[in-house]
Amino acid sequence: MTLVLVSAASIVLALGLSFLLMAPRHDAGTSAPMAAPFLGGGTPDTHAWQRFHFRAYTMTLVFIAFEMEMMFMYPWAVVFVEEGVKALAEMGMFLGILSVGILYGWREGVFRWQ
Amino acid sequence: MAVNWLARLAAAAPAPVFTCIGPGIQAAVERLCLSPALDRVATPRAAAILLVAGEIPDHAQEALDRVHDQVPHPRQTFRWDGTGDPEPALRDLWRDLAAGGDTETDRRPDAPPNDWCGVGPHGQGGKGMMGGTPYGRPMAMTADDPRDGLALDAYTARLGPFVPMLPPGLVLEVTLQGDVIVSAEVRAAPFAQPDDASAPDFCAARMLRLVGLPRDADRVARGARLRAITALRAIPEGLGRHDGQDARGRLAGWLAGERGPEAAPALATLLPGLEWSEAMLVINSFSPATLAHVAISKEDA
């Protein structure tokens, strides 16, 4: 009972204080000229929602390609002698798939040093 | 009671002022804003008072109205012709505004710049991200990127004449891709300012403010000598090189009390390829007089 009374009182107090301290409101929402982007009085041609290039992504792609390669090559090297040609073919297929990613990165210009 | 007490507390803070500077009054406004009672804010959104200094020419009137409407309520415009000390009046105005005083209504019509039209029952779309005009503005279209030729969205906008980091009156039409400037064109020359706006102290203060050292900027504008080694390091070496001197060199010259170069390359050739922050540093590394000269000679050509 006490808990209910105390929480009710504190809610009433918080609401009452916020109404009491509220500054008089002038604005009825945001008008179109107020919502426009600030360009020092200038105007934009287009909406600001646009696509731009996240340039680090090709680098992360190449990193993952090489890192995954190494991650699977260590256990593969352990069983390679037992498995023989079968393991070689499997790793060849895996590297083939990964190299597609590297080729894609190459096309995107990740190996061009700037 | 409580409101009055809070309002008094708020009024003790520096008055947030956004300045719209007209011809011939730039140095006077910058001197006025050195006062600790005023806080010269970077956008109208952070302001309560719009300080309109000098006679704003007719061609910039619409831009002034646009800036005026972006100041949040309650707001007041204060006009100053450069004579007398407006500080007490500005303080009174700020005290009224902090107590929720009278406000000014919008000067521009409350309508989006274009109709929101597109495909669908609410005009919400078109093909992919290309359709419609959300909030009255068409979507950006792709253009070749100058860095590596990837076709990505270009953003074209006119900046000015009241952008705080550009000389008052200068209207630049820039096309950006991300933060890289693809092209820049001067649409209106800066307002004519007397020689005091190009004083080395004021030029150095503008650049220090741009690299984020407002206290040092105030000190320099008041005439104190400052080495500002950190500020010099903040500006990349070789940026905006002209006549064997880069932006860092020009700032060092100003800090040593020298006047900068009288001539500068056209902004249309200087800015493309620079990132936004670099471009602003390069523009501010030339004095207002030099920039006005460059912009006017370009308009004649």
Short mmCIF file of C-alpha atoms in Angstrom, two decimals:
data_model
loop_
_atom_site.label_atom_id
_atom_site.label_comp_id
_atom_site.label_asym_id
_atom_site.label_seq_id
_atom_site.Cartn_x
_atom_site.Cartn_y
_atom_site.Cartn_z
CA MET A 1 0.00 0.00 0.00
CA THR A 2 2.78 2.41 1.01
CA LEU A 3 4.70 1.50 -2.13
CA VAL A 4 1.69 2.28 -4.30
CA LEU A 5 1.13 5.63 -2.56
CA VAL A 6 4.79 6.64 -2.81
CA SER A 7 5.04 5.75 -6.51
CA ALA A 8 1.74 7.48 -7.30
CA ALA A 9 2.89 10.58 -5.43
CA SER A 10 6.23 10.65 -7.22
CA ILE A 11 4.54 10.26 -10.63
CA VAL A 12 2.17 13.13 -9.82
CA LEU A 13 5.11 15.21 -8.57
CA ALA A 14 7.19 14.53 -11.72
CA LEU A 15 4.29 15.34 -14.07
CA GLY A 16 3.31 18.41 -12.07
CA LEU A 17 6.86 19.77 -12.01
CA SER A 18 7.33 19.26 -15.72
CA PHE A 19 4.09 21.15 -16.48
CA LEU A 20 5.06 23.89 -14.04
CA LEU A 21 8.55 24.34 -15.47
CA MET A 22 7.46 24.09 -19.11
CA ALA A 23 8.20 27.25 -21.07
CA PRO A 24 5.24 28.77 -22.94
CA ARG A 25 4.98 27.14 -26.35
CA HIS A 26 5.10 29.27 -29.47
CA ASP A 27 5.46 26.72 -32.21
CA ALA A 28 2.73 24.48 -33.46
CA GLY A 29 4.99 21.87 -35.02
CA THR A 30 7.73 22.47 -37.57
CA SER A 31 6.94 24.47 -40.70
CA ALA A 32 8.35 23.62 -44.14
CA PRO A 33 10.87 26.52 -44.22
CA MET A 34 12.10 25.57 -40.74
CA ALA A 35 12.64 21.94 -41.73
CA ALA A 36 14.72 22.85 -44.79
CA PRO A 37 18.44 22.01 -44.64
CA PHE A 38 20.69 24.89 -43.56
CA LEU A 39 22.81 26.09 -46.46
CA GLY A 40 23.26 29.69 -45.34
CA GLY A 41 20.25 30.80 -47.36
CA GLY A 42 21.02 28.57 -50.34
CA THR A 43 18.91 25.75 -51.73
CA PRO A 44 19.74 22.14 -52.60
CA ASP A 45 18.80 20.54 -55.93
CA THR A 46 18.08 17.10 -54.51
CA HIS A 47 17.08 15.32 -51.36
CA ALA A 48 19.97 14.60 -48.99
CA TRP A 49 19.17 10.87 -48.99
CA GLN A 50 21.86 9.48 -51.26
CA ARG A 51 24.17 6.57 -51.79
CA PHE A 52 27.88 6.97 -51.38
CA HIS A 53 30.69 4.48 -51.48
CA PHE A 54 31.80 2.82 -48.28
CA ARG A 55 35.33 2.50 -49.57
CA ALA A 56 36.65 0.23 -46.84
CA TYR A 57 34.42 -2.63 -47.89
CA THR A 58 36.64 -3.92 -50.72
CA MET A 59 39.54 -4.00 -48.28
CA THR A 60 37.52 -6.02 -45.76
CA LEU A 61 36.50 -8.37 -48.58
CA VAL A 62 40.13 -9.08 -49.47
CA PHE A 63 41.02 -9.45 -45.78
CA ILE A 64 38.30 -12.06 -45.28
CA ALA A 65 39.30 -13.89 -48.46
CA PHE A 66 42.91 -14.32 -47.33
CA GLU A 67 42.09 -14.86 -43.67
CA MET A 68 39.57 -17.64 -44.36
CA GLU A 69 42.08 -19.25 -46.68
CA MET A 70 44.69 -19.43 -43.94
CA MET A 71 42.17 -20.52 -41.31
CA PHE A 72 41.25 -23.66 -43.26
CA MET A 73 44.70 -24.34 -44.62
CA TYR A 74 46.26 -25.17 -41.24
CA PRO A 75 43.90 -28.09 -40.40
CA TRP A 76 44.01 -29.11 -44.06
CA ALA A 77 47.81 -29.31 -43.95
CA VAL A 78 47.55 -31.72 -40.98
CA VAL A 79 45.32 -34.21 -42.82
CA PHE A 80 46.70 -33.67 -46.31
CA VAL A 81 49.16 -36.59 -46.19
CA GLU A 82 46.44 -39.05 -45.05
CA GLU A 83 43.77 -37.91 -47.50
CA GLY A 84 45.97 -37.35 -50.54
CA VAL A 85 44.50 -36.23 -53.87
CA LYS A 86 40.97 -35.91 -52.50
CA ALA A 87 42.08 -33.20 -50.03
CA LEU A 88 44.02 -31.42 -52.78
CA ALA A 89 40.92 -31.30 -55.00
CA GLU A 90 38.74 -30.03 -52.16
CA MET A 91 41.18 -27.27 -51.28
CA GLY A 92 41.46 -26.40 -54.97
CA MET A 93 37.68 -25.91 -55.15
CA PHE A 94 37.69 -23.82 -51.97
CA LEU A 95 40.50 -21.58 -53.23
CA GLY A 96 38.71 -21.28 -56.56
CA ILE A 97 35.61 -19.88 -54.84
CA LEU A 98 37.71 -17.49 -52.72
CA SER A 99 39.63 -16.25 -55.73
CA VAL A 100 36.34 -15.06 -57.27
CA GLY A 101 36.11 -12.66 -54.34
CA ILE A 102 39.67 -11.52 -54.90
CA LEU A 103 38.94 -11.00 -58.62
CA TYR A 104 35.89 -8.93 -57.67
CA GLY A 105 38.03 -6.82 -55.33
CA TRP A 106 40.53 -6.40 -58.13
CA ARG A 107 37.75 -5.12 -60.41
CA GLU A 108 36.70 -2.65 -57.69
CA GLY A 109 40.24 -1.30 -57.63
CA VAL A 110 41.35 -2.50 -54.21
CA PHE A 111 44.87 -3.37 -55.37
CA ARG A 112 45.45 0.08 -56.85
CA TRP A 113 47.79 1.88 -54.48
CA GLN A 114 46.83 5.54 -54.08
CA MET B 1 8.02 31.70 -9.97
CA ALA B 2 10.00 28.68 -10.91
CA VAL B 3 9.75 29.73 -14.53
CA ASN B 4 11.04 33.20 -13.72
CA TRP B 5 13.95 31.75 -11.81
CA LEU B 6 14.83 29.41 -14.70
CA ALA B 7 14.42 32.22 -17.21
CA ARG B 8 16.79 34.41 -15.21
CA LEU B 9 19.29 31.57 -15.09
CA ALA B 10 19.00 31.05 -18.85
CA ALA B 11 19.33 34.78 -19.54
CA ALA B 12 22.67 34.82 -17.70
CA ALA B 13 24.15 32.63 -20.44
CA PRO B 14 25.66 34.32 -23.51
CA ALA B 15 22.97 35.28 -26.04
CA PRO B 16 23.02 32.80 -28.98
CA VAL B 17 23.24 35.00 -32.07
CA PHE B 18 23.34 34.02 -35.72
CA THR B 19 24.86 36.77 -37.83
CA CYS B 20 23.82 37.76 -41.35
CA ILE B 21 26.46 40.21 -42.45
CA GLY B 22 25.87 42.79 -45.18
CA PRO B 23 28.35 44.93 -47.13
CA GLY B 24 31.01 46.91 -45.30
CA ILE B 25 30.32 45.70 -41.78
CA GLN B 26 32.13 42.35 -41.41
CA ALA B 27 34.96 43.57 -39.15
CA ALA B 28 32.54 45.49 -36.90
CA VAL B 29 30.37 42.37 -36.42
CA GLU B 30 33.38 40.18 -35.72
CA ARG B 31 34.61 42.72 -33.16
CA LEU B 32 31.13 42.80 -31.57
CA CYS B 33 31.00 38.98 -31.34
CA LEU B 34 34.23 38.96 -29.29
CA SER B 35 32.05 40.08 -26.37
CA PRO B 36 31.57 37.36 -23.73
CA ALA B 37 27.87 38.34 -23.57
CA LEU B 38 27.31 37.04 -27.12
CA ASP B 39 27.70 33.55 -28.50
CA ARG B 40 28.06 33.55 -32.28
CA VAL B 41 26.51 30.20 -33.22
CA ALA B 42 27.23 28.25 -36.40
CA THR B 43 23.64 27.54 -37.49
CA PRO B 44 20.32 29.34 -37.04
CA ARG B 45 19.00 26.21 -35.32
CA ALA B 46 21.20 27.01 -32.30
CA ALA B 47 20.27 30.70 -32.27
CA ALA B 48 17.54 32.80 -30.68
CA ILE B 49 18.48 36.15 -32.16
CA LEU B 50 19.09 36.82 -35.85
CA LEU B 51 21.55 39.69 -36.08
CA VAL B 52 21.14 41.41 -39.46
CA ALA B 53 24.08 43.76 -39.84
CA GLY B 54 24.19 46.42 -42.53
CA GLU B 55 21.99 46.81 -45.60
CA ILE B 56 21.32 43.39 -47.11
CA PRO B 57 21.12 43.80 -50.92
CA ASP B 58 17.86 42.86 -52.65
CA HIS B 59 19.29 39.77 -54.33
CA ALA B 60 20.13 38.28 -50.91
CA GLN B 61 16.77 39.13 -49.33
CA GLU B 62 15.15 35.77 -50.10
CA ALA B 63 18.13 33.95 -48.61
CA LEU B 64 17.85 36.11 -45.49
CA ASP B 65 14.17 35.17 -45.16
CA ARG B 66 15.12 31.51 -45.48
CA VAL B 67 17.69 31.79 -42.69
CA HIS B 68 15.20 33.77 -40.58
CA ASP B 69 12.62 30.98 -40.76
CA GLN B 70 15.18 28.42 -39.57
CA VAL B 71 15.69 30.12 -36.20
CA PRO B 72 13.53 28.21 -33.71
CA HIS B 73 10.76 29.92 -31.75
CA PRO B 74 10.79 32.20 -29.82
CA ARG B 75 13.00 34.29 -32.11
CA GLN B 76 13.68 37.93 -32.80
CA THR B 77 15.51 39.79 -35.54
CA PHE B 78 17.91 42.54 -34.52
CA ARG B 79 19.03 45.02 -37.14
CA TRP B 80 22.30 46.88 -36.66
CA ASP B 81 23.80 49.53 -38.91
CA GLY B 82 27.27 49.40 -37.36
CA THR B 83 26.93 52.51 -35.20
CA GLY B 84 26.80 52.56 -31.42
CA ASP B 85 27.07 49.59 -29.09
CA PRO B 86 24.17 47.15 -29.62
CA GLU B 87 25.24 44.85 -26.78
CA PRO B 88 22.83 46.16 -24.07
CA ALA B 89 19.92 45.96 -26.52
CA LEU B 90 20.90 42.41 -27.50
CA ARG B 91 21.12 41.40 -23.84
CA ASP B 92 17.63 42.81 -23.16
CA LEU B 93 16.28 40.98 -26.19
CA TRP B 94 17.84 37.71 -25.02
CA ARG B 95 16.39 38.19 -21.52
CA ASP B 96 12.90 38.55 -23.04
CA LEU B 97 13.39 35.52 -25.29
CA ALA B 98 14.70 33.36 -22.45
CA ALA B 99 11.52 34.18 -20.53
CA GLY B 100 9.49 33.01 -23.53
CA GLY B 101 8.84 36.46 -24.98
CA ASP B 102 7.27 37.38 -28.32
CA THR B 103 8.30 35.54 -31.44
CA GLU B 104 8.27 36.31 -35.18
CA THR B 105 6.24 34.35 -37.72
CA ASP B 106 7.66 32.68 -40.84
CA ARG B 107 8.43 34.93 -43.81
CA ARG B 108 8.43 32.11 -46.39
CA PRO B 109 5.27 30.15 -47.24
CA ASP B 110 4.74 26.95 -45.27
CA ALA B 111 4.87 24.64 -48.31
CA PRO B 112 7.46 22.13 -49.57
CA PRO B 113 9.67 23.41 -52.43
CA ASN B 114 7.97 21.01 -54.87
CA ASP B 115 4.86 18.85 -54.78
CA TRP B 116 5.47 15.45 -53.28
CA CYS B 117 4.70 13.53 -56.48
CA GLY B 118 5.69 10.05 -57.55
CA VAL B 119 4.32 6.60 -58.11
CA GLY B 120 1.84 5.14 -55.66
CA PRO B 121 -1.17 6.35 -53.68
CA HIS B 122 0.94 8.71 -51.53
CA GLY B 123 3.52 9.58 -54.18
CA GLN B 124 6.01 7.63 -52.14
CA GLY B 125 8.03 5.95 -54.83
CA GLY B 126 9.23 5.25 -58.30
CA LYS B 127 12.00 2.99 -59.50
CA GLY B 128 14.14 1.87 -56.58
CA MET B 129 15.53 4.86 -54.77
CA MET B 130 15.14 7.13 -57.79
CA GLY B 131 11.43 7.90 -57.63
CA GLY B 132 9.23 10.51 -56.10
CA THR B 133 10.08 13.82 -54.49
CA PRO B 134 10.08 13.10 -50.76
CA TYR B 135 9.64 16.34 -48.78
CA GLY B 136 9.46 18.21 -52.06
CA ARG B 137 12.94 17.40 -53.31
CA PRO B 138 13.85 14.93 -56.05
CA MET B 139 16.19 12.04 -55.25
CA ALA B 140 19.86 12.33 -56.15
CA MET B 141 21.02 10.72 -59.39
CA THR B 142 24.33 9.02 -60.09
CA ALA B 143 27.37 10.66 -61.69
CA ASP B 144 30.97 9.51 -62.18
CA ASP B 145 33.11 9.84 -59.08
CA PRO B 146 36.33 11.79 -59.71
CA ARG B 147 38.41 9.47 -57.52
CA ASP B 148 37.89 6.07 -59.09
CA GLY B 149 35.04 6.41 -61.56
CA LEU B 150 32.40 4.54 -59.56
CA ALA B 151 28.99 5.88 -60.50
CA LEU B 152 27.52 7.26 -57.28
CA ASP B 153 25.07 9.95 -56.22
CA ALA B 154 26.05 13.58 -56.66
CA TYR B 155 24.62 16.33 -54.44
CA THR B 156 24.33 19.81 -55.88
CA ALA B 157 23.49 22.76 -53.65
CA ARG B 158 23.99 26.50 -53.49
CA LEU B 159 25.76 27.61 -50.31
CA GLY B 160 25.51 31.13 -49.04
CA PRO B 161 25.31 34.08 -48.83
CA PHE B 162 25.16 33.64 -45.04
CA VAL B 163 27.26 30.53 -44.40
CA PRO B 164 29.44 31.32 -41.38
CA MET B 165 32.61 29.79 -42.83
CA LEU B 166 32.39 31.60 -46.18
CA PRO B 167 32.84 35.35 -46.69
CA PRO B 168 29.43 37.07 -46.38
CA GLY B 169 27.64 37.38 -49.70
CA LEU B 170 29.55 34.64 -51.50
CA VAL B 171 27.19 32.10 -53.09
CA LEU B 172 28.93 28.91 -54.18
CA GLU B 173 27.20 26.25 -56.22
CA VAL B 174 28.97 23.03 -55.31
CA THR B 175 28.49 19.45 -56.42
CA LEU B 176 29.60 16.95 -53.80
CA GLN B 177 30.10 13.21 -53.85
CA GLY B 178 30.31 12.12 -50.25
CA ASP B 179 32.52 14.88 -48.86
CA VAL B 180 34.56 15.42 -52.03
CA ILE B 181 33.87 18.50 -54.12
CA VAL B 182 33.37 17.56 -57.77
CA SER B 183 32.73 21.05 -59.07
CA ALA B 184 32.35 24.54 -57.66
CA GLU B 185 31.06 27.69 -59.26
CA VAL B 186 30.75 31.23 -57.89
CA ARG B 187 27.11 32.37 -58.24
CA ALA B 188 27.41 35.68 -56.39
CA ALA B 189 30.51 37.59 -55.34
CA PRO B 190 31.12 38.41 -51.66
CA PHE B 191 29.78 41.75 -50.43
CA ALA B 192 32.36 44.53 -50.61
CA GLN B 193 34.13 44.95 -47.27
CA PRO B 194 36.55 47.72 -46.28
CA ASP B 195 40.18 46.86 -45.67
CA ASP B 196 39.77 46.19 -41.92
CA ALA B 197 38.02 42.86 -42.62
CA SER B 198 41.23 41.63 -44.27
CA ALA B 199 43.46 42.54 -41.31
CA PRO B 200 45.88 39.67 -40.53
CA ASP B 201 44.49 39.24 -37.00
CA PHE B 202 40.91 38.76 -38.19
CA CYS B 203 41.93 36.47 -41.06
CA ALA B 204 43.96 34.29 -38.67
CA ALA B 205 41.08 34.27 -36.15
CA ARG B 206 38.65 32.99 -38.82
CA MET B 207 40.98 30.13 -39.68
CA LEU B 208 41.65 29.24 -36.03
CA ARG B 209 37.89 29.13 -35.42
CA LEU B 210 37.62 26.75 -38.37
CA VAL B 211 40.19 24.32 -36.97
CA GLY B 212 38.24 24.30 -33.68
CA LEU B 213 40.19 26.73 -31.51
CA PRO B 214 37.63 29.48 -30.72
CA ARG B 215 39.43 30.71 -27.58
CA ASP B 216 42.70 31.15 -29.46
CA ALA B 217 40.76 32.80 -32.27
CA ASP B 218 39.30 35.36 -29.85
CA ARG B 219 42.73 36.03 -28.39
CA VAL B 220 44.25 36.61 -31.82
CA ALA B 221 41.36 38.86 -32.90
CA ARG B 222 41.94 40.97 -29.78
CA GLY B 223 45.52 41.48 -30.92
CA ALA B 224 47.41 38.95 -28.79
CA ARG B 225 50.40 37.22 -30.36
CA LEU B 226 50.03 33.47 -30.62
CA ARG B 227 52.29 30.80 -32.02
CA ALA B 228 49.43 28.30 -32.47
CA ILE B 229 51.75 25.45 -33.37
CA THR B 230 48.99 22.88 -32.86
CA ALA B 231 46.70 24.83 -35.18
CA LEU B 232 49.38 24.90 -37.86
CA ARG B 233 49.82 21.13 -37.52
CA ALA B 234 46.05 20.65 -37.88
CA ILE B 235 46.22 21.99 -41.43
CA PRO B 236 47.61 19.44 -43.91
CA GLU B 237 50.89 20.40 -45.49
CA GLY B 238 50.76 21.46 -49.13
CA LEU B 239 47.02 22.21 -49.02
CA GLY B 240 45.89 24.93 -51.42
CA ARG B 241 49.41 25.74 -52.62
CA HIS B 242 49.61 29.04 -54.49
CA ASP B 243 52.76 31.03 -55.30
CA GLY B 244 54.88 28.60 -53.30
CA GLN B 245 52.84 29.05 -50.12
CA ASP B 246 50.24 26.59 -48.77
CA ALA B 247 47.30 27.27 -46.43
CA ARG B 248 49.45 26.51 -43.40
CA GLY B 249 52.07 28.98 -44.58
CA ARG B 250 49.48 31.69 -45.11
CA LEU B 251 48.11 31.19 -41.58
CA ALA B 252 51.65 31.35 -40.19
CA GLY B 253 52.13 34.58 -42.11
CA TRP B 254 48.97 36.10 -40.66
CA LEU B 255 49.96 35.05 -37.16
CA ALA B 256 53.27 36.84 -37.73
CA GLY B 257 51.32 39.95 -38.73
CA GLU B 258 51.95 39.79 -42.48
CA ARG B 259 49.23 40.49 -45.03
CA GLY B 260 48.45 37.53 -47.25
CA PRO B 261 48.76 37.31 -51.04
CA GLU B 262 46.70 39.76 -53.11
CA ALA B 263 45.87 37.22 -55.81
CA ALA B 264 44.35 33.74 -55.66
CA PRO B 265 43.40 31.14 -58.25
CA ALA B 266 39.70 30.97 -59.22
CA LEU B 267 37.66 28.92 -56.78
CA ALA B 268 36.29 26.81 -59.66
CA THR B 269 39.80 25.47 -60.31
CA LEU B 270 40.99 25.50 -56.68
CA LEU B 271 38.25 23.50 -54.96
CA PRO B 272 37.42 20.39 -57.08
CA GLY B 273 39.02 17.23 -55.70
CA LEU B 274 39.28 18.60 -52.16
CA GLU B 275 37.32 17.24 -49.25
CA TRP B 276 34.81 19.61 -47.66
CA SER B 277 36.92 20.46 -44.58
CA GLU B 278 40.02 21.04 -46.73
CA ALA B 279 38.06 23.25 -49.10
CA MET B 280 36.83 25.45 -46.25
CA LEU B 281 40.40 25.79 -44.95
CA VAL B 282 41.66 26.72 -48.41
CA ILE B 283 38.94 29.37 -48.91
CA ASN B 284 39.62 30.88 -45.50
CA SER B 285 43.36 30.93 -46.12
CA PHE B 286 42.73 33.86 -48.48
CA SER B 287 41.59 37.23 -47.14
CA PRO B 288 38.03 38.50 -47.93
CA ALA B 289 39.50 41.22 -50.15
CA THR B 290 41.42 38.64 -52.20
CA LEU B 291 38.36 36.38 -52.50
CA ALA B 292 36.14 39.29 -53.57
CA HIS B 293 38.72 40.23 -56.19
CA VAL B 294 38.88 36.63 -57.48
CA ALA B 295 35.09 36.24 -57.59
CA ILE B 296 34.48 39.56 -59.34
CA SER B 297 37.19 39.05 -61.96
CA LYS B 298 35.69 35.62 -62.65
CA GLU B 299 32.20 37.11 -63.10
CA ASP B 300 33.57 39.58 -65.65
CA ALA B 301 35.21 36.82 -67.66
#
